[in-house]
Every structure is written in C-alpha cells, then in structure tokens.
Coordinates of C-alpha atoms and ligand atoms in Angstrom, one line a residue:
X1 CA 28.1 -9.0 9.7
X2 CA 31.2 -7.4 10.3
X3 CA 33.6 -5.1 8.7
X4 CA 35.7 -8.0 7.0
X5 CA 32.6 -9.3 5.1
X6 CA 31.5 -5.7 4.4
X7 CA 35.3 -5.5 3.0
X8 CA 34.3 -8.1 0.6
X9 CA 31.0 -6.8 -1.0
X10 CA 33.2 -3.7 -1.1
X11 CA 35.5 -5.0 -3.3
X12 CA 33.5 -7.1 -5.5
X13 CA 30.6 -4.8 -6.0
X14 CA 31.4 -1.0 -4.9
X15 CA 28.0 0.2 -6.0
X16 CA 25.8 -2.2 -4.0
X17 CA 28.0 -2.0 -1.6
X18 CA 27.5 1.7 -1.7
X19 CA 23.6 1.3 -1.6
X20 CA 24.4 -1.2 1.5
X21 CA 25.9 1.7 3.9
X22 CA 24.1 4.9 2.5
X23 CA 21.0 2.7 3.3
X24 CA 22.2 1.8 7.0
X25 CA 23.1 5.4 7.2
X26 CA 20.0 6.5 6.0
X27 CA 18.2 4.6 9.0
X28 CA 21.0 5.8 11.0
X29 CA 20.0 9.4 10.5
X30 CA 16.2 9.2 10.3
X31 CA 13.2 8.3 12.9
X32 CA 11.9 5.2 11.4
X33 CA 7.9 5.5 11.8
X34 CA 6.5 3.6 9.1
X35 CA 4.5 1.6 10.9
X36 CA 4.7 -1.3 9.2
X37 CA 9.0 -1.2 9.8
X38 CA 11.3 -2.4 12.5
X39 CA 14.9 -3.4 12.9
X40 CA 16.0 -6.3 13.1
X41 CA 18.5 -8.2 15.6
X42 CA 21.9 -8.6 14.6
X43 CA 21.5 -12.4 14.9
X44 CA 18.2 -12.1 12.3
X45 CA 20.8 -10.6 10.1
X46 CA 23.1 -13.1 10.8
X47 CA 20.7 -16.1 9.8
X48 CA 19.3 -14.2 6.6
X49 CA 22.8 -13.6 5.0
X50 CA 23.8 -17.5 5.4
X51 CA 25.3 -20.3 3.4
X52 CA 21.5 -21.4 4.0
X53 CA 20.8 -19.7 0.5
X54 CA 22.9 -22.0 -1.1
X55 CA 20.2 -25.0 -0.8
X56 CA 17.2 -26.1 -3.1
X57 CA 14.7 -27.8 -0.4
X58 CA 11.5 -28.3 -1.9
X59 CA 9.1 -30.0 -0.1
X60 CA 8.9 -30.4 3.9
X61 CA 11.2 -31.7 6.3
X62 CA 12.0 -35.4 6.0
X63 CA 9.7 -34.9 2.6
X64 CA 12.3 -33.2 0.3
X65 CA 12.6 -33.6 -3.3
X66 CA 16.6 -32.5 -3.0
X67 CA 19.2 -34.5 -1.0
X68 CA 21.1 -33.0 1.9
X69 CA 18.8 -31.4 3.8
X70 CA 19.4 -32.9 7.0
X71 CA 20.6 -29.7 8.3
X72 CA 17.9 -27.7 6.7
X73 CA 15.3 -29.7 8.4
X74 CA 16.9 -29.1 11.4
X75 CA 15.8 -25.1 11.1
X76 CA 12.8 -25.7 9.5
X77 CA 11.1 -27.6 12.2
X78 CA 13.3 -25.3 14.7
X79 CA 11.2 -22.1 13.4
X80 CA 7.7 -24.2 13.0
X81 CA 7.8 -25.6 16.8
X82 CA 9.1 -22.3 18.0
X83 CA 5.9 -20.5 16.5
X84 CA 3.7 -23.1 17.7
X85 CA 5.4 -22.5 21.2
X86 CA 4.7 -18.3 20.7
X87 CA 1.7 -18.5 19.3
X88 CA -0.2 -21.5 20.8
X89 CA -1.0 -22.8 17.1
X90 CA -2.3 -26.1 16.0
X91 CA 0.0 -25.9 12.8
X92 CA 2.2 -23.7 11.1
X93 CA 3.6 -23.4 7.7
X94 CA 6.9 -21.1 7.7
X95 CA 7.0 -21.5 3.9
X96 CA 4.9 -18.3 2.9
X97 CA 7.6 -15.6 0.8
X98 CA 5.5 -12.9 2.0
X99 CA 2.4 -12.1 3.7
X100 CA 0.9 -11.8 0.4
X101 CA 1.9 -15.2 -0.7
X102 CA 0.3 -16.5 2.9
X103 CA -2.9 -14.9 2.5
X104 CA -3.2 -15.8 -1.3
X105 CA -2.4 -19.8 0.0
X106 CA -4.9 -20.0 2.3
X107 CA -7.7 -18.5 0.5
X108 CA -6.5 -21.1 -2.5
X109 CA -6.3 -23.8 0.1
X110 CA -9.4 -23.5 1.9
X111 CA -11.9 -21.7 -0.9
X112 CA -12.8 -22.3 -4.9
X113 CA -12.2 -19.5 -7.3
X114 CA -15.5 -17.1 -7.0
X115 CA -16.2 -17.9 -3.7
X116 CA -17.2 -14.9 -1.0
X117 CA -14.9 -12.8 1.2
X118 CA -16.1 -10.4 3.3
X119 CA -13.0 -8.2 4.9
X120 CA -11.9 -5.2 6.2
X121 CA -12.8 -1.8 3.2
X122 CA -9.6 -0.7 2.1
X123 CA -10.2 2.7 1.9
X124 CA -11.2 1.9 5.6
X125 CA -8.0 -0.2 6.4
X126 CA -7.8 -3.0 4.7
X127 CA -4.7 -4.4 2.6
X128 CA -4.8 -5.4 -0.9
X129 CA -5.2 -8.7 -1.0
X130 CA -8.6 -8.6 1.2
X131 CA -10.2 -7.5 -2.3
X132 CA -8.2 -5.1 -4.2
X133 CA -9.8 -5.0 -7.5
X134 CA -6.2 -4.5 -9.2
X135 CA -4.7 -7.5 -7.0
X136 CA -5.0 -11.6 -7.5
X137 CA -7.8 -11.4 -4.5
X138 CA -10.3 -9.0 -6.0
X139 CA -9.8 -10.8 -9.5
X140 CA -10.2 -14.8 -7.8
X141 CA -12.6 -13.9 -5.5
X142 CA -16.0 -12.0 -4.9
X143 CA -14.8 -9.9 -2.0
X144 CA -17.4 -7.7 0.2
X145 CA -17.0 -5.4 2.5
X146 CA -17.4 -3.6 6.4
X147 CA -16.2 -0.4 7.4
X148 CA -15.5 1.4 10.1
X149 CA -18.5 3.7 12.0
X150 CA -18.5 6.9 10.6
X151 CA -18.9 9.0 13.5
X152 CA -15.8 6.8 15.6
X153 CA -14.0 5.5 12.8
X154 CA -13.9 2.1 15.1
X155 CA -15.7 -0.8 13.9
X156 CA -18.9 -2.0 14.9
X157 CA -19.6 -5.5 15.4
X158 CA -23.4 -5.1 14.7
X159 CA -22.4 -3.7 10.8
X160 CA -20.2 -6.7 10.5
X161 CA -22.4 -9.0 11.0
X162 CA -25.4 -6.8 9.3
X163 CA -23.0 -7.5 6.2
X164 CA -22.3 -11.1 6.9
X165 CA -25.6 -12.1 7.3
X166 CA -26.2 -10.4 4.0
X167 CA -23.6 -11.5 1.7
X168 CA -23.3 -15.2 3.0
X169 CA -19.3 -15.8 2.4
X170 CA -17.3 -18.3 2.6
X171 CA -14.5 -17.0 4.7
X172 CA -14.8 -13.5 7.0
X173 CA -11.3 -12.0 7.5
X174 CA -10.6 -10.0 10.0
X175 CA -7.3 -8.0 9.8
X176 CA -5.8 -4.8 8.3
X177 CA -2.6 -2.9 7.4
X178 CA -4.3 0.9 8.8
X179 CA -6.3 0.5 11.6
X180 CA -5.6 1.6 15.2
X181 CA -8.2 -0.1 17.3
X182 CA -7.9 -3.7 18.7
X183 CA -10.2 -6.4 16.8
X184 CA -13.0 -8.5 18.8
X185 CA -11.9 -11.7 17.4
X186 CA -14.8 -13.6 19.9
X187 CA -17.4 -11.7 18.0
X188 CA -16.2 -12.6 14.7
X189 CA -15.9 -15.7 15.4
X190 CA -19.8 -15.5 16.8
X191 CA -20.5 -14.2 13.9
X192 CA -18.5 -16.5 11.1
X193 CA -20.4 -19.4 13.0
X194 CA -23.9 -17.8 12.8
X195 CA -23.1 -17.7 8.9
X196 CA -21.4 -20.9 8.5
X197 CA -18.2 -19.0 7.3
X198 CA -14.2 -20.1 8.1
X199 CA -12.6 -17.4 10.2
X200 CA -9.3 -16.0 8.9
X201 CA -7.3 -13.4 10.7
X202 CA -4.2 -11.4 9.1
X203 CA -2.2 -10.2 11.5
X204 CA 0.6 -9.0 9.8
X205 CA 0.7 -5.5 12.1
X206 CA 0.6 -6.8 15.2
X207 CA 1.8 -10.2 15.6
X208 CA 4.4 -9.1 17.7
X209 CA 2.4 -7.5 20.1
X210 CA -0.2 -10.6 19.9
X211 CA 3.4 -12.8 20.6
X212 CA 4.0 -10.4 23.6
X213 CA 0.3 -11.0 25.0
X214 CA -0.2 -7.3 25.4
X215 CA -3.0 -7.4 22.3
X216 CA -6.2 -10.3 22.1
X217 CA -5.6 -13.6 20.6
X218 CA -6.9 -14.6 17.7
X219 CA -5.6 -18.2 18.2
X220 CA -8.3 -19.4 19.8
X221 CA -10.9 -18.2 17.7
X222 CA -9.7 -18.5 14.0
X223 CA -9.8 -21.1 11.9
X224 CA -6.3 -19.8 10.4
X225 CA -4.0 -16.9 11.2
X226 CA -1.8 -15.1 8.8
X227 CA 1.0 -13.0 9.8
X228 CA 4.2 -11.7 8.2
X229 CA 7.3 -11.6 10.5
X230 CA 8.9 -8.6 9.7
X231 CA 6.9 -5.5 11.2
X232 CA 6.0 -6.3 15.2
X233 CA 7.6 -8.9 15.6
X234 CA 10.9 -7.9 14.5
X235 CA 11.5 -10.4 12.5
X236 CA 13.3 -10.8 8.5
X237 CA 11.1 -9.8 5.6
X238 CA 8.4 -13.1 5.1
X239 CA 5.5 -14.7 6.7
X240 CA 3.8 -17.7 8.3
X241 CA 0.5 -19.1 8.2
X242 CA -0.4 -20.9 11.5
X243 CA -3.8 -23.0 11.5
X244 CA -6.0 -25.4 13.2
X245 CA -4.4 -29.1 12.5
X246 CA -7.2 -30.2 10.1
X247 CA -6.4 -27.5 7.6
X248 CA -2.8 -28.1 7.9
X249 CA -2.6 -31.0 4.8
X250 CA -4.4 -28.3 2.7
X251 CA -2.5 -25.6 3.3
X252 CA 0.7 -27.6 2.8
X253 CA -0.4 -28.5 -0.4
X254 CA -1.3 -24.9 -1.6
X255 CA 2.2 -23.5 -0.1
X256 CA 4.2 -26.0 -2.2
X257 CA 3.7 -27.2 -4.7
X258 CA 0.5 -25.0 -5.6
X259 CA 1.8 -21.3 -5.3
X260 CA 5.7 -21.7 -4.3
X261 CA 9.0 -23.5 -5.2
X262 CA 11.8 -23.7 -3.0
X263 CA 11.3 -22.2 0.1
X264 CA 14.1 -19.3 1.4
X265 CA 15.3 -21.8 3.8
X266 CA 18.5 -18.7 5.1
X267 CA 15.0 -16.8 6.0
X268 CA 13.7 -19.4 7.3
X269 CA 16.2 -20.1 9.7
X270 CA 15.9 -16.1 9.9
X271 CA 12.1 -16.3 11.7
X272 CA 13.3 -19.1 13.8
X273 CA 16.1 -16.9 15.4
X274 CA 13.1 -14.3 15.7
X275 CA 10.7 -16.7 17.2
X276 CA 13.4 -17.4 19.6
X277 CA 13.4 -13.8 20.5
X278 CA 10.4 -13.3 21.1
X279 CA 10.0 -16.0 23.5
X280 CA 12.4 -14.3 25.7
X281 CA 10.7 -12.7 28.2
X282 CA 12.2 -8.9 27.1
X283 CA 9.9 -9.1 24.3
X284 CA 7.0 -9.2 26.2
X285 CA 8.3 -6.1 27.7
X286 CA 9.2 -4.6 24.3
X287 CA 5.3 -5.2 23.1
X288 CA 4.2 -3.2 26.0
X289 CA 6.5 -0.6 25.7
X290 CA 5.6 -0.3 21.7
X291 CA 1.7 0.0 22.9
X292 CA 2.7 2.4 25.4
X293 CA 4.8 4.5 23.3
X294 CA 2.0 4.9 20.6
X295 CA -0.3 6.5 23.1
X296 CA 2.6 8.8 24.6
X297 CA 2.8 10.0 20.8
X298 CA -1.2 10.3 20.3
X299 CA -1.3 12.1 23.7
X300 CA 0.9 14.5 22.2
X301 CA -0.7 14.9 18.9
X302 CA -3.8 15.7 20.1
X303 CA -1.6 18.2 22.4
X304 CA -0.8 19.9 19.0
X305 CA -4.9 19.3 18.0
X306 CA -3.6 17.1 15.5
X307 CA -6.6 15.3 13.9
X308 CA -5.8 11.6 15.1
X309 CA -7.8 9.2 13.5
X310 CA -10.5 7.2 15.9
X311 CA -9.1 9.8 18.5
X312 CA -5.9 7.7 19.9
X313 CA -4.6 4.1 19.3
X314 CA -5.4 0.7 21.2
X315 CA -1.5 -0.7 19.1
X316 CA 1.0 0.3 17.6
X317 CA 0.2 2.6 15.2
X318 CA -1.8 6.1 14.0
X319 CA -3.8 7.3 11.3
X320 CA -3.5 10.9 11.1
X321 CA -6.0 13.1 9.1
X322 CA -3.4 15.9 7.7
X323 CA -6.2 18.3 5.6
X324 CA -6.3 20.7 8.2
X325 CA -3.0 21.6 7.3
X326 CA -4.1 22.4 3.5
X327 CA -1.6 20.0 2.3
X328 CA -2.0 16.3 0.8
X329 CA 0.0 13.0 2.1
X330 CA 2.3 13.1 -0.7
X331 CA 3.7 16.4 0.4
X332 CA 3.3 15.9 3.6
X333 CA 4.7 12.2 3.5
X334 CA 8.3 14.3 1.4
X335 CA 8.4 16.9 3.3
X336 CA 8.9 14.7 7.2
X337 CA 11.2 12.8 5.0
X338 CA 13.1 15.9 4.7
X339 CA 13.1 16.4 8.3
X340 CA 14.4 12.7 9.2
X341 CA 10.7 11.4 10.1
X342 CA 9.8 8.7 8.1
X343 CA 6.5 7.3 7.4
X344 CA 3.9 6.8 5.0
X345 CA 0.8 8.5 3.1
X346 CA -2.1 6.6 3.9
X347 CA -6.0 6.8 2.7
X348 CA -8.1 7.8 5.6
X349 CA -11.8 6.4 6.2
X350 CA -14.3 8.2 4.0
X351 CA -11.2 10.0 2.1
X352 CA -12.4 12.2 -0.6
X353 CA -8.7 11.9 -1.8
X354 CA -6.6 9.8 -4.3
X355 CA -4.8 7.0 -3.0
X356 CA -1.7 8.8 -4.7
X357 CA -2.3 12.1 -2.8
X358 CA -4.5 10.9 -0.1
X359 CA -5.2 12.7 3.4
X360 CA -4.0 11.0 6.0
X361 CA 0.0 10.0 6.9
X362 CA 0.3 6.3 8.8
X363 CA 3.2 6.2 11.9
X364 CA 3.9 3.7 14.2
X365 CA 6.2 3.1 16.9
X366 CA 7.9 -0.8 16.5
X367 CA 11.5 0.8 15.3
X368 CA 11.5 3.3 17.5
X369 CA 10.9 1.6 20.7
X370 CA 13.4 -1.3 19.4
X371 CA 15.8 1.5 19.1
X372 CA 15.3 2.4 22.7
X373 CA 12.9 5.8 22.0
X374 CA 10.7 6.0 25.3
X375 CA 7.8 8.2 26.5
X376 CA 10.1 11.8 26.2
X377 CA 10.9 11.5 22.9
X378 CA 7.4 10.1 22.2
X379 CA 6.0 13.5 22.9
X380 CA 8.6 15.2 21.4
X381 CA 8.1 14.0 18.0
X382 CA 4.9 14.8 18.5
X383 CA 5.6 18.3 18.4
X384 CA 8.4 17.9 15.5
X385 CA 6.0 16.2 13.5
X386 CA 3.0 18.9 13.9
X387 CA 5.5 21.3 13.3
X388 CA 6.8 20.2 10.3
X389 CA 3.5 20.1 8.9
X390 CA 2.3 23.6 9.9
X391 CA 5.9 25.0 8.6
X392 CA 5.9 23.0 5.2
X393 CA 6.5 26.7 3.6
X394 CA 9.4 27.6 6.3
X395 CA 13.0 26.3 5.0
X396 CA 14.6 28.3 8.5
X397 CA 12.5 26.0 10.7
X398 CA 12.4 22.8 8.9
X399 CA 16.2 22.8 9.1
X400 CA 15.7 23.4 12.9
X401 CA 13.4 20.4 13.0
X402 CA 15.9 18.2 11.4
X403 CA 18.7 19.4 13.4
X404 CA 16.4 18.4 16.4
X405 CA 15.8 14.8 14.9
X406 CA 19.1 14.5 14.5
X407 CA 19.9 14.8 17.9
X408 CA 17.5 12.5 18.8
X409 CA 19.1 10.2 16.9
X410 CA 22.7 10.4 18.1
X411 CA 21.1 9.4 21.5
X412 CA 20.1 6.4 20.2
X413 CA 21.7 5.0 17.5
X414 CA 21.5 2.2 15.2
X415 CA 23.6 -0.6 14.9
X416 CA 26.3 1.0 16.2
X417 CA 28.3 -1.8 16.5
X418 CA 28.4 -2.3 12.7
X419 CA 31.7 -1.8 11.3
X420 CA 30.7 -0.2 8.2
X421 CA 33.8 0.9 5.8
X422 CA 33.7 4.5 4.8
Ligands
DSN501 N1 3.0 -2.9 2.8 C1 2.4 -3.5 4.0 C2 2.3 -2.2 5.1 O1 2.4 -1.2 5.0 O2 0.9 -2.5 5.9 C3 1.0 -4.2 4.3 O3 1.7 -5.9 3.3

C-alpha cells in the first residue's frame, strides 16, 4: 500500500478515503489495548487487498466449481500446509470467514441439532458462539456450562469433570474470550474420554501464543481446534478449523457447501502470509514478549491497587474489576478512549451489572507488543489506566494523561512508511 494506491481511492471515493485516513490516524494516536485486536504486517495487508478478491473458487484445491483456479489453488494449499506445519495439525480448513462460522461449521459437522455441548459460561469468559441464547449456538444446540471458582476466579477441573458427568455432553468445548489463565487441555481430554465426548478447543484469543510455543498446546489432545486468525496470531480477519484427519471430510462438507459459498481467496492468501510470518523464529520472541508485557502490565495495575481478576495473567489479556472507582464499564471505556487508551467493557465473573454496562474492562498486549512497546511502557500505561479511572471527572488531569499517551504513541509510530495523502 503506497501513496499512489491510496490516491486512487482518494479520487474515486473521497468519503471512504477519509475513513481510511482517519482510521489510520486514530490507530496512530492511541494505545490499542483491545485484547482481540492486533496490527497486521504490510505483506498481510497487500495480500488482503489483492486481485484474488476477483475470483470465484467454490470447492477445494483441485476440486473447484469454477475454472481458472490454478493460482488460487497454490495460495490455498500454501495456507493449509503452513497452518499444518505451524500448529502440527493433521487436517486444516482455511476457508471459514470468521470465528463464529468456524464454530458453527464444526458443530454442524460433528453434532446433530439439539445435542448437548458443555462450554465455559458466557458470564465467566465464554464466547457468544458457546451457547448464548440469542446466538445460533444457543438456539440450535443444548448448551450447559462450567464456570470459574468464586474465590480464585480460575477454572477448577474437578468442577468441569462434575458438570461433564452430570450433563453427559456430546462435545466439550475448551475456550474463551475473556479468561486470563491457561487451559489444561490434557485434563479436558481426560474428562472428555471419561464421558465419551468429542473435545473441541476454541483458541481464537491464544492462537499466536500456541503457535509461538509459549502456551500449552491443544492440538495433541483435541478432536477439533478452531481459531480466528487476527488476534494474537496477527493475520487477516478470518478463521481456520484444525482437526484430526478422521473429521476432515465432515468438516470440509460443513464449510462448503454446508455453510459457505465462495471462499475469500484474498483473505486466504493473507492467512498464508500470516502463517509464514508465524513460522519465522522471530514470532516466538513476539509471543513471549506479549505474555511478558501482560505480566508487567498486571504488576503495574496491582501496584496501583487495581482489582485484577484472578490476581494476574498467564496469557495476553487481563480483566479488571472497575467497581471500586464507582463507575460502570460503559463510562470507563468511553473515558479511556478519550485519553487514547482503547479497551472494551466486559462482564466479569459473578457480575451484578448488565452486558451493556458491566463491571469490567478487558485489556490485552498483542497489538502494543507488535508496535514495539515493552516493560517501561507497560508500567506507565498501568499507571495511566488507573489515573484515568480515578480522575474521571477531572478534565485537566485527563488532558495531561492524553498528552502522556500521545508521547508514547509518537515514540512508537504505527505504519510510519505509509504515504497516506492528506
Ligand atoms: N469479539 C471477539 C473478542 O473480542 O473476544 C471474540 O469473537
């Protein structure tokens, strides 16, 4: 992406050009701490913005319903082979458009409608597709749940086992979108075997940490593993499904023609680029730094007497109970946004408030680590985070915090080479 490319958009569609420019500048001027976001490389962006968007490729490599896929097949096979190598998976489908679709397609492949799934309670960190009543998952399948311990706010595998013995699920789901500790996949596998359940992991949040070998590996234990590709894995917005070879045919059919039509081959090419980048030894260093930064940030927050759920983190994210500041998540998120600290409001375990204005703020370190920030900045950001929530009514203080945030941002420019035209 260079100035000339952007000048086409500027001439053809100034309104969209302005959106792109403003979004780039918004990112440049703030600290991206939404735990599910990251900054992709220019190589990933180029693949995602490529001519592959022009092509129909329904089917799979060498078995397409349209001609002219000889180059598309190369890209999709590269994506599959690299994902297999990266995660050590027997089978990979790189076509799911997003994490929700990947989960939907997995349930569709392996279950009958109405079957029981045991997953993490949504209030305790599970995801919408893990059984929320307004989501397809909660409407088409019978979900039951396990949650975190009221004291430690961590998963207790004895409780998971008890729930599995009670519910006799057809599938046990290990995964979350807001839990800051590692999952014991071996223990999940033992429970699944004991009750005769399929074991599925949704590693959307931690895929980059798993790929970087700094998080316990679900692949040896699980029948199926789904993940998005754009969070800690740092690829384009999309998803993949990994599985034991025996499930491959059913999953392929569930993805196409079961749930999807034409695959997004420009995004699949961008996934291939992302997997190549993640196979580079430098990605291991990145993944370790993400975890180190999360721990530095947790320590800084704890030093400011913030209520960090479960007392810390083992991965890239942190959940903060903000009740003690006398505000809800909605105003906290808005005020943090105003000083340039981008986060999202989130339910905390046993939350007494609503999802629209919960008691928690979720933060993560994947994007800031990509941007190059380290220990010193994490310590400072922990202080600025708490100072913002303590001074929610103090405009002068908030302005000062905003200036501090701007200084950090200026020291770590985002996409500095982009020649966006003004
Ligand atoms: N919406 C994502 C997250 O923020 O965790 C999960 O899909």
